[in-house]
mmCIF file of N, CA and C in Angstrom:
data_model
loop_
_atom_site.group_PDB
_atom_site.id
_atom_site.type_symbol
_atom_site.label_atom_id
_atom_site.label_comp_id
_atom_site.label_asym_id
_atom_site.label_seq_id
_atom_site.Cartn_x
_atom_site.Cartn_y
_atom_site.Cartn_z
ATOM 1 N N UNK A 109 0.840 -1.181 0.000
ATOM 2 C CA UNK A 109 0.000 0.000 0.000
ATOM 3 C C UNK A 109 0.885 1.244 0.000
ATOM 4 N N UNK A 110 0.729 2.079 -0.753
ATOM 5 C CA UNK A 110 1.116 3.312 -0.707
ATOM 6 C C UNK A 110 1.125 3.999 0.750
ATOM 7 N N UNK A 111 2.729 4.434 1.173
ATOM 8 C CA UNK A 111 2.889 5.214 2.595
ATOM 9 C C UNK A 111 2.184 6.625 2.416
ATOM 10 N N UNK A 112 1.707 7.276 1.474
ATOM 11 C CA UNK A 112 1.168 8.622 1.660
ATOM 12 C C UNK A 112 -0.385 8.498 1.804
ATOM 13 N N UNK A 113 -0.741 7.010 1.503
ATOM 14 C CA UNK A 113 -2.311 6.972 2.820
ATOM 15 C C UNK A 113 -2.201 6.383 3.842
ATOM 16 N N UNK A 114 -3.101 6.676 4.873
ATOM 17 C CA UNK A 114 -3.548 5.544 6.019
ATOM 18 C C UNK A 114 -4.579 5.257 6.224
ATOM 19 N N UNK A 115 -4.332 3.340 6.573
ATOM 20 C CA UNK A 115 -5.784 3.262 7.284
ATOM 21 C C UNK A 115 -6.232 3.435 8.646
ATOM 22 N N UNK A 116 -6.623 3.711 9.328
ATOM 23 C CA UNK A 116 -6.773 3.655 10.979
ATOM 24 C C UNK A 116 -7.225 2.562 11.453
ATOM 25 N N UNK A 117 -8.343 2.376 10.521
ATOM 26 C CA UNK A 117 -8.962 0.920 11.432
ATOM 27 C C UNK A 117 -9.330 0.655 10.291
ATOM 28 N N UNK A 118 -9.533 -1.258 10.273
ATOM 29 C CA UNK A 118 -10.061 -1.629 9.150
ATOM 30 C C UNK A 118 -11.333 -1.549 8.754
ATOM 31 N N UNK A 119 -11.944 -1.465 9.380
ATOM 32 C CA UNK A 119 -13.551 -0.839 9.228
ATOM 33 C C UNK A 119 -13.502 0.263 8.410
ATOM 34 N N UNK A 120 -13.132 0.958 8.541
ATOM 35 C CA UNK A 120 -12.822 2.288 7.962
ATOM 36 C C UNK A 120 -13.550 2.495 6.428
ATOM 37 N N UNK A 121 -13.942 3.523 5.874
ATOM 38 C CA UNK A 121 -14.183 3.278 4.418
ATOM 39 C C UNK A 121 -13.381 4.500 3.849
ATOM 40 N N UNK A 122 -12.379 5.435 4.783
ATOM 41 C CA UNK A 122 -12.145 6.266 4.398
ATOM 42 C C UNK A 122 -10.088 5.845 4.237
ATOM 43 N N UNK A 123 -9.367 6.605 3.952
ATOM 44 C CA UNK A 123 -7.956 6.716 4.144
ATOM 45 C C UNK A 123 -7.402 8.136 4.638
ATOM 46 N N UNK A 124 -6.354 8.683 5.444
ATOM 47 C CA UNK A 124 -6.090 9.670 6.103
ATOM 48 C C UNK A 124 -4.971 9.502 5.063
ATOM 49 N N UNK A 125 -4.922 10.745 4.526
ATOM 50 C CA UNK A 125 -4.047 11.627 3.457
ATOM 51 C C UNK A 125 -2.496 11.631 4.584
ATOM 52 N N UNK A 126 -1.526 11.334 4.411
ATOM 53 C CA UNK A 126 -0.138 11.790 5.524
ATOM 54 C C UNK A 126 0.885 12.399 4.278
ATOM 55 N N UNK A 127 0.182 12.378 2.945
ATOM 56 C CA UNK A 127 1.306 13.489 2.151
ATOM 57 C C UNK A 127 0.106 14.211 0.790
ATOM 58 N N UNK A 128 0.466 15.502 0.895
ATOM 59 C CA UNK A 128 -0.560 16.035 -0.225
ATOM 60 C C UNK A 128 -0.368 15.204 -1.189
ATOM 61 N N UNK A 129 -2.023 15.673 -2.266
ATOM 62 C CA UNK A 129 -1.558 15.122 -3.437
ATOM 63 C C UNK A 129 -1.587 16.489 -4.301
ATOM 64 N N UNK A 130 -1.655 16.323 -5.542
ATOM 65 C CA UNK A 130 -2.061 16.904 -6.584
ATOM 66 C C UNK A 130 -3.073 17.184 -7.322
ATOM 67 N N UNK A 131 -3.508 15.929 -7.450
ATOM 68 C CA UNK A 131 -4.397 15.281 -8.105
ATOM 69 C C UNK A 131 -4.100 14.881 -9.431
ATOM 70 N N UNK A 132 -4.655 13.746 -10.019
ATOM 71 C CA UNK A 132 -4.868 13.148 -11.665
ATOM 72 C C UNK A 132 -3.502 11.966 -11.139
ATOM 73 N N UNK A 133 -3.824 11.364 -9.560
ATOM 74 C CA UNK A 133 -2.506 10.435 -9.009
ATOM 75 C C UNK A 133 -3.407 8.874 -8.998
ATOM 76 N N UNK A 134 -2.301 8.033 -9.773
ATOM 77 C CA UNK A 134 -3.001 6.572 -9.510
ATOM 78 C C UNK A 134 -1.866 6.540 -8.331
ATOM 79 N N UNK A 135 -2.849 5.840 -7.083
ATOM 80 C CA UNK A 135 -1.756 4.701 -6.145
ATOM 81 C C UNK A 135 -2.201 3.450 -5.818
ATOM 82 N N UNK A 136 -1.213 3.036 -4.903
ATOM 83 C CA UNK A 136 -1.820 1.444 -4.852
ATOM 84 C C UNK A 136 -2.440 1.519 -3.047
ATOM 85 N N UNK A 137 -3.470 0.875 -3.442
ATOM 86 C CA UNK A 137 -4.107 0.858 -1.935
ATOM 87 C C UNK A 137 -4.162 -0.977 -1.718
ATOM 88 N N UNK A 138 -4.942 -0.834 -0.652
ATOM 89 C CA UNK A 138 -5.160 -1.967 0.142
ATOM 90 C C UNK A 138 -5.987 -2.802 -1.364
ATOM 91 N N UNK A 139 -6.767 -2.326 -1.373
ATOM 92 C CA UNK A 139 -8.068 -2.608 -2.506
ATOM 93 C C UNK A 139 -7.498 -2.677 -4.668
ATOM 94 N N UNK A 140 -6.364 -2.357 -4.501
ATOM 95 C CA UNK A 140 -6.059 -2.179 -5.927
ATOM 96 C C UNK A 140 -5.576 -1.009 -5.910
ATOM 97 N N UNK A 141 -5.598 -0.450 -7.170
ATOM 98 C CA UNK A 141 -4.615 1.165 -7.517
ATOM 99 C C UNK A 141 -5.917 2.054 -7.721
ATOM 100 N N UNK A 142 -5.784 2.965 -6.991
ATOM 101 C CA UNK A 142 -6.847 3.864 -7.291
ATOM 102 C C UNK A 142 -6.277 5.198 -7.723
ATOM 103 N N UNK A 143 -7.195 5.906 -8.239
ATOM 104 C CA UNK A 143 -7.084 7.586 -8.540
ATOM 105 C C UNK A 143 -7.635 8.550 -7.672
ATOM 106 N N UNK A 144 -6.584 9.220 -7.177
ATOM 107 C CA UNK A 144 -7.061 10.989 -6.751
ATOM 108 C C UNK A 144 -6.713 11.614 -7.719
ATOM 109 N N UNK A 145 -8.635 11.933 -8.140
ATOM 110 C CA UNK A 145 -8.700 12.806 -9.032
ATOM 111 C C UNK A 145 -8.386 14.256 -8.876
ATOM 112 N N UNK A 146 -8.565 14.836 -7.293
ATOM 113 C CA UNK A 146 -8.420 15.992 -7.378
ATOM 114 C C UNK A 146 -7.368 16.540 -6.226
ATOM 115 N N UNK A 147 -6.713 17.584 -5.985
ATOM 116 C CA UNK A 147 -6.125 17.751 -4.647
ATOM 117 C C UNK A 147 -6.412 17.483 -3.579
ATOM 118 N N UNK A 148 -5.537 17.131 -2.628
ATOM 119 C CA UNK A 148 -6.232 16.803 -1.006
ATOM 120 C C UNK A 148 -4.784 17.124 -0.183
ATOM 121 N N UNK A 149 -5.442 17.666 0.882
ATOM 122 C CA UNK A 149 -3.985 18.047 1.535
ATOM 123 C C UNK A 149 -3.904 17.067 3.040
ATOM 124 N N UNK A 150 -2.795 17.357 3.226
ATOM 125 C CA UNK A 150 -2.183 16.720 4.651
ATOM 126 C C UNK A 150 -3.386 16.297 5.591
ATOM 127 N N UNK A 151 -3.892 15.116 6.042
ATOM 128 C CA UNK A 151 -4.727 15.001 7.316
ATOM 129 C C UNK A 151 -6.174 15.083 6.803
ATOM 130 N N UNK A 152 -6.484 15.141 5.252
ATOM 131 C CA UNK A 152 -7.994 15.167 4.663
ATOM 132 C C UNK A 152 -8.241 13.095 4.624
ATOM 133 N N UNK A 153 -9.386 13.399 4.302
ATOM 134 C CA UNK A 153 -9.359 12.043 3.807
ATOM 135 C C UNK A 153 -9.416 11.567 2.091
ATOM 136 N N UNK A 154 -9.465 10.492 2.076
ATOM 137 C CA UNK A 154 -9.763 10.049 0.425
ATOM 138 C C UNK A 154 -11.043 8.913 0.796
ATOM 139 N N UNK A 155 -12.049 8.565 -0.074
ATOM 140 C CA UNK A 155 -12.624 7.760 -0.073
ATOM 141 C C UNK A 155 -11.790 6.209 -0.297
ATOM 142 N N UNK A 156 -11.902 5.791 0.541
ATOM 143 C CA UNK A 156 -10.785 3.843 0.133
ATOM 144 C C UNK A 156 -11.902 3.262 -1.032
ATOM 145 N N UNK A 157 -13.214 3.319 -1.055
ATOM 146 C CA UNK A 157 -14.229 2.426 -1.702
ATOM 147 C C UNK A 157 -15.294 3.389 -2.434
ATOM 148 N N UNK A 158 -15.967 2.880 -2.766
ATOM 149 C CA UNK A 158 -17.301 4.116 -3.342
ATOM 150 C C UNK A 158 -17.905 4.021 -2.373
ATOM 151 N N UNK A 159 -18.166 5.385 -2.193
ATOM 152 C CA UNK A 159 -19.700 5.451 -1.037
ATOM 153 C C UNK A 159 -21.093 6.304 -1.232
ATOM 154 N N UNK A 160 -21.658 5.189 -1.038
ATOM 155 C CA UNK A 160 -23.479 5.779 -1.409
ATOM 156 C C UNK A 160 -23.699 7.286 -0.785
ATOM 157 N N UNK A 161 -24.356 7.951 -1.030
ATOM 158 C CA UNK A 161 -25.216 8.996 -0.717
ATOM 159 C C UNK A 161 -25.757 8.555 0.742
ATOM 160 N N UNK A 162 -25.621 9.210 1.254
ATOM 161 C CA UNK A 162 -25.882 9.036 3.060
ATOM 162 C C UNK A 162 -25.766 8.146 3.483
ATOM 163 N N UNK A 163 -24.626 6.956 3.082
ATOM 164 C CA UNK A 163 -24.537 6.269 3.680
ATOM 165 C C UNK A 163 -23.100 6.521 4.572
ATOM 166 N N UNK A 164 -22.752 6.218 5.699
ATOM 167 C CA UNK A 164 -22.096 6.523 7.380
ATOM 168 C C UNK A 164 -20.307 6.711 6.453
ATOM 169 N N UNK A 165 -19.718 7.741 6.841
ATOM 170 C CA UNK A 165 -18.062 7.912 6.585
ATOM 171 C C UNK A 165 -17.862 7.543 7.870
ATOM 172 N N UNK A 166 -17.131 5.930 7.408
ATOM 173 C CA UNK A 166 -16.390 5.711 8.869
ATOM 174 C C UNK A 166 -14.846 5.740 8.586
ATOM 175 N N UNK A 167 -14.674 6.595 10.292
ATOM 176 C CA UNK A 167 -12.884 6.621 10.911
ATOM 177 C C UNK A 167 -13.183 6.168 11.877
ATOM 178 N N UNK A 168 -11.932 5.686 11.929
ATOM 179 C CA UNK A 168 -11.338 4.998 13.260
ATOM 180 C C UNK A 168 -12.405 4.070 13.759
ATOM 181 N N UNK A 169 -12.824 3.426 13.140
ATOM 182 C CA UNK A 169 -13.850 2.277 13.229
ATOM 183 C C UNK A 169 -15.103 2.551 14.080
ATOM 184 N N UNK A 170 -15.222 4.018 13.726
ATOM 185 C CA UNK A 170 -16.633 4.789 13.914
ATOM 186 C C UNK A 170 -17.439 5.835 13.018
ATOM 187 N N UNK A 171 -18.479 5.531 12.902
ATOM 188 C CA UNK A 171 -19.062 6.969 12.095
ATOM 189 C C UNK A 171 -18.692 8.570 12.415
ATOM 190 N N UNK A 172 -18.328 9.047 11.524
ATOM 191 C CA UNK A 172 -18.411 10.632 11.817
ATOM 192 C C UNK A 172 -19.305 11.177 11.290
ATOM 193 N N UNK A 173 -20.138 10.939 10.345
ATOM 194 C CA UNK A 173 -20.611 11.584 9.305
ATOM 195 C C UNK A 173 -21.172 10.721 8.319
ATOM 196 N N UNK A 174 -21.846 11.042 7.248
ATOM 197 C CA UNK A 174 -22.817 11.029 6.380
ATOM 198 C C UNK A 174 -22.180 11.214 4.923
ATOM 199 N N UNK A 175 -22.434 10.757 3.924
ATOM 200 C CA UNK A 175 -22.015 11.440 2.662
ATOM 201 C C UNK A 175 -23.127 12.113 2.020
ATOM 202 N N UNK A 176 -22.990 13.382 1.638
ATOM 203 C CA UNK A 176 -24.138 13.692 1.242
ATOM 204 C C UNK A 176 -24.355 13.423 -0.613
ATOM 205 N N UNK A 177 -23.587 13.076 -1.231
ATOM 206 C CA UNK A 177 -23.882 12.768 -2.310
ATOM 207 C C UNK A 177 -22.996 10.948 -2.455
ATOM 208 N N UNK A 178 -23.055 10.506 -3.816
ATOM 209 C CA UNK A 178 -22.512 9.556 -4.033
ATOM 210 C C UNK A 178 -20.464 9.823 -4.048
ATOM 211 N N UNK A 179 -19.981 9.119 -3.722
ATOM 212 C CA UNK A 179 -18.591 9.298 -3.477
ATOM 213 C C UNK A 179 -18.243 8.334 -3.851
ATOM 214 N N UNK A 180 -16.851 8.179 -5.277
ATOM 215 C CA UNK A 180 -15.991 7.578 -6.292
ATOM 216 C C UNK A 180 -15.161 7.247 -4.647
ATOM 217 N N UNK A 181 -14.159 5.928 -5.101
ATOM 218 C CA UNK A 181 -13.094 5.774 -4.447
ATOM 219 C C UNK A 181 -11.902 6.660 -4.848
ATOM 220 N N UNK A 182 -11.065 7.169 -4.087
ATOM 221 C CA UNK A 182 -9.928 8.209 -4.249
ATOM 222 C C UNK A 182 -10.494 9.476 -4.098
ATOM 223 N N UNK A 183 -12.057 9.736 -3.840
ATOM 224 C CA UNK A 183 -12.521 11.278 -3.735
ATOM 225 C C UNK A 183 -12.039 11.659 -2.559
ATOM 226 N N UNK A 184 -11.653 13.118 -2.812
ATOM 227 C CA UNK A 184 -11.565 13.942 -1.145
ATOM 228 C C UNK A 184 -12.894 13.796 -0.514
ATOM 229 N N UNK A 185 -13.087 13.445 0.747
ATOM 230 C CA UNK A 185 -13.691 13.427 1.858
ATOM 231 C C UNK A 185 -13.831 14.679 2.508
ATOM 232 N N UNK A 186 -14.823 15.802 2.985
ATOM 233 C CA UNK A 186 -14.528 16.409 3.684
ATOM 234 C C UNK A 186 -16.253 17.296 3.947
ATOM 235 N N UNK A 187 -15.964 18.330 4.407
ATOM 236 C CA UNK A 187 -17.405 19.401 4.678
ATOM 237 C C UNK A 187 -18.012 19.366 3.120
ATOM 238 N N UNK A 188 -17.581 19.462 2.054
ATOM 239 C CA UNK A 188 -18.157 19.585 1.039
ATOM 240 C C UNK A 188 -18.973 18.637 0.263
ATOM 241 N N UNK A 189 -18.664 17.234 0.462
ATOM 242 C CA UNK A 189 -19.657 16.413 0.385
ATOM 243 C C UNK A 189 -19.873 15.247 1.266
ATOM 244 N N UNK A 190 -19.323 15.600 2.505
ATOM 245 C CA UNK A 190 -20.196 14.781 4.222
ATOM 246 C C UNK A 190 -20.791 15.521 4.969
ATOM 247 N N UNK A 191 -21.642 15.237 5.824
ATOM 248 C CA UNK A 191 -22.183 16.318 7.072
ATOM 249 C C UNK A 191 -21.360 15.195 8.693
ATOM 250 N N UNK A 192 -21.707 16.411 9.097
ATOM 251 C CA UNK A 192 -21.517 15.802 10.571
ATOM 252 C C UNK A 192 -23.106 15.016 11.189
ATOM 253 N N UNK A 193 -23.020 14.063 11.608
ATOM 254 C CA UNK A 193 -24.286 13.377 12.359
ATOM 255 C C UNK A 193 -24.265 13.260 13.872
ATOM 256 N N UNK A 194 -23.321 14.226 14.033
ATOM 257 C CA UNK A 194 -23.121 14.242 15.562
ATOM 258 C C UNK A 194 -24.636 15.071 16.401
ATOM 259 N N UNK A 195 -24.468 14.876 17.543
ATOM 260 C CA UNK A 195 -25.981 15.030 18.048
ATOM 261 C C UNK A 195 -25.579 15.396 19.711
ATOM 262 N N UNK A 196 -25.741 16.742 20.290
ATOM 263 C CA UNK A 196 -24.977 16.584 21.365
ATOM 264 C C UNK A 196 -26.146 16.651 22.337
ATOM 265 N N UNK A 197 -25.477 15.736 23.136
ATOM 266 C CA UNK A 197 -26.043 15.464 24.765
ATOM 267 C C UNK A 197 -25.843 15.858 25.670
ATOM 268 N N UNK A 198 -25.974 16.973 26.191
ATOM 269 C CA UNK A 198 -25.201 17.984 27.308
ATOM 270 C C UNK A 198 -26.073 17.038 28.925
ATOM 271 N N UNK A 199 -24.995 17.189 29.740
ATOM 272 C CA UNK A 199 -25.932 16.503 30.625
ATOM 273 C C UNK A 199 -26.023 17.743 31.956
ATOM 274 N N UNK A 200 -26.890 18.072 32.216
ATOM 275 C CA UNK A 200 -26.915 18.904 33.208
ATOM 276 C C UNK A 200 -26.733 18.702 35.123
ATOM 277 N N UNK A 201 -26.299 19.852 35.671
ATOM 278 C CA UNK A 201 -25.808 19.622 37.212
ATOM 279 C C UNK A 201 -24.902 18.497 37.516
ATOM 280 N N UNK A 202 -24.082 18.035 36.213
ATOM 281 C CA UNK A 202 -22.651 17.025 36.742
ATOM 282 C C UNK A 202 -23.507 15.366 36.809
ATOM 283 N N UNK A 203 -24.548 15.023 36.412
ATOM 284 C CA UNK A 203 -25.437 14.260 36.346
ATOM 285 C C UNK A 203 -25.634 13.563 35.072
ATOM 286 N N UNK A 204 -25.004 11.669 34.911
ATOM 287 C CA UNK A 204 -25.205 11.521 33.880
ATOM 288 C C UNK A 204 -26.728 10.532 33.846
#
């Protein structure tokens, strides 16, 4: 596998970028050689697989987020086409 991705966990459907790209880059992943089609910088993600339209971006062998459209393998990952599905639970007077 190419050292300028990572996986975190194998669950994962995403890869953590550890060297920019350019973009128009074939590498070799876990899965075969894929393409980043477009730039991605230090600490973004890439899609490892295709991912459906709202279906869960998992890191670190947890959901963060949502895709909001359909996502190619090698796409940048990020605010522009995931949401956050986080949901906060404040617990009040130190009381869980």
């Amino acid at each position: 596998m190419d050292k300028r991705i990572l996986l975190l966990h194998p669950s994962d459907n995403v890869y953590v970028v550890c060297q920019s790209f350019t973009g128009r880059e074939r590498i070799a992943a876990a899965e075969g050689e894929i393409l980043i089609p477009g730039p991605v910088d230090v600490g973004h993600k890439v899609a490892r697989r295709a991912i459906d339209d709202g279906e869960p971006v998992i890191k670190y062998g947890v959901p963060i987020g949502s895709a909001t459209r359909a996502l190619v393998a090698g796409e940048h990952v990020h605010l522009h086409n995931m949401r956050s599905d986080y949901i906060a639970s404040h617990a009040r007077g130190g009381r869980v």
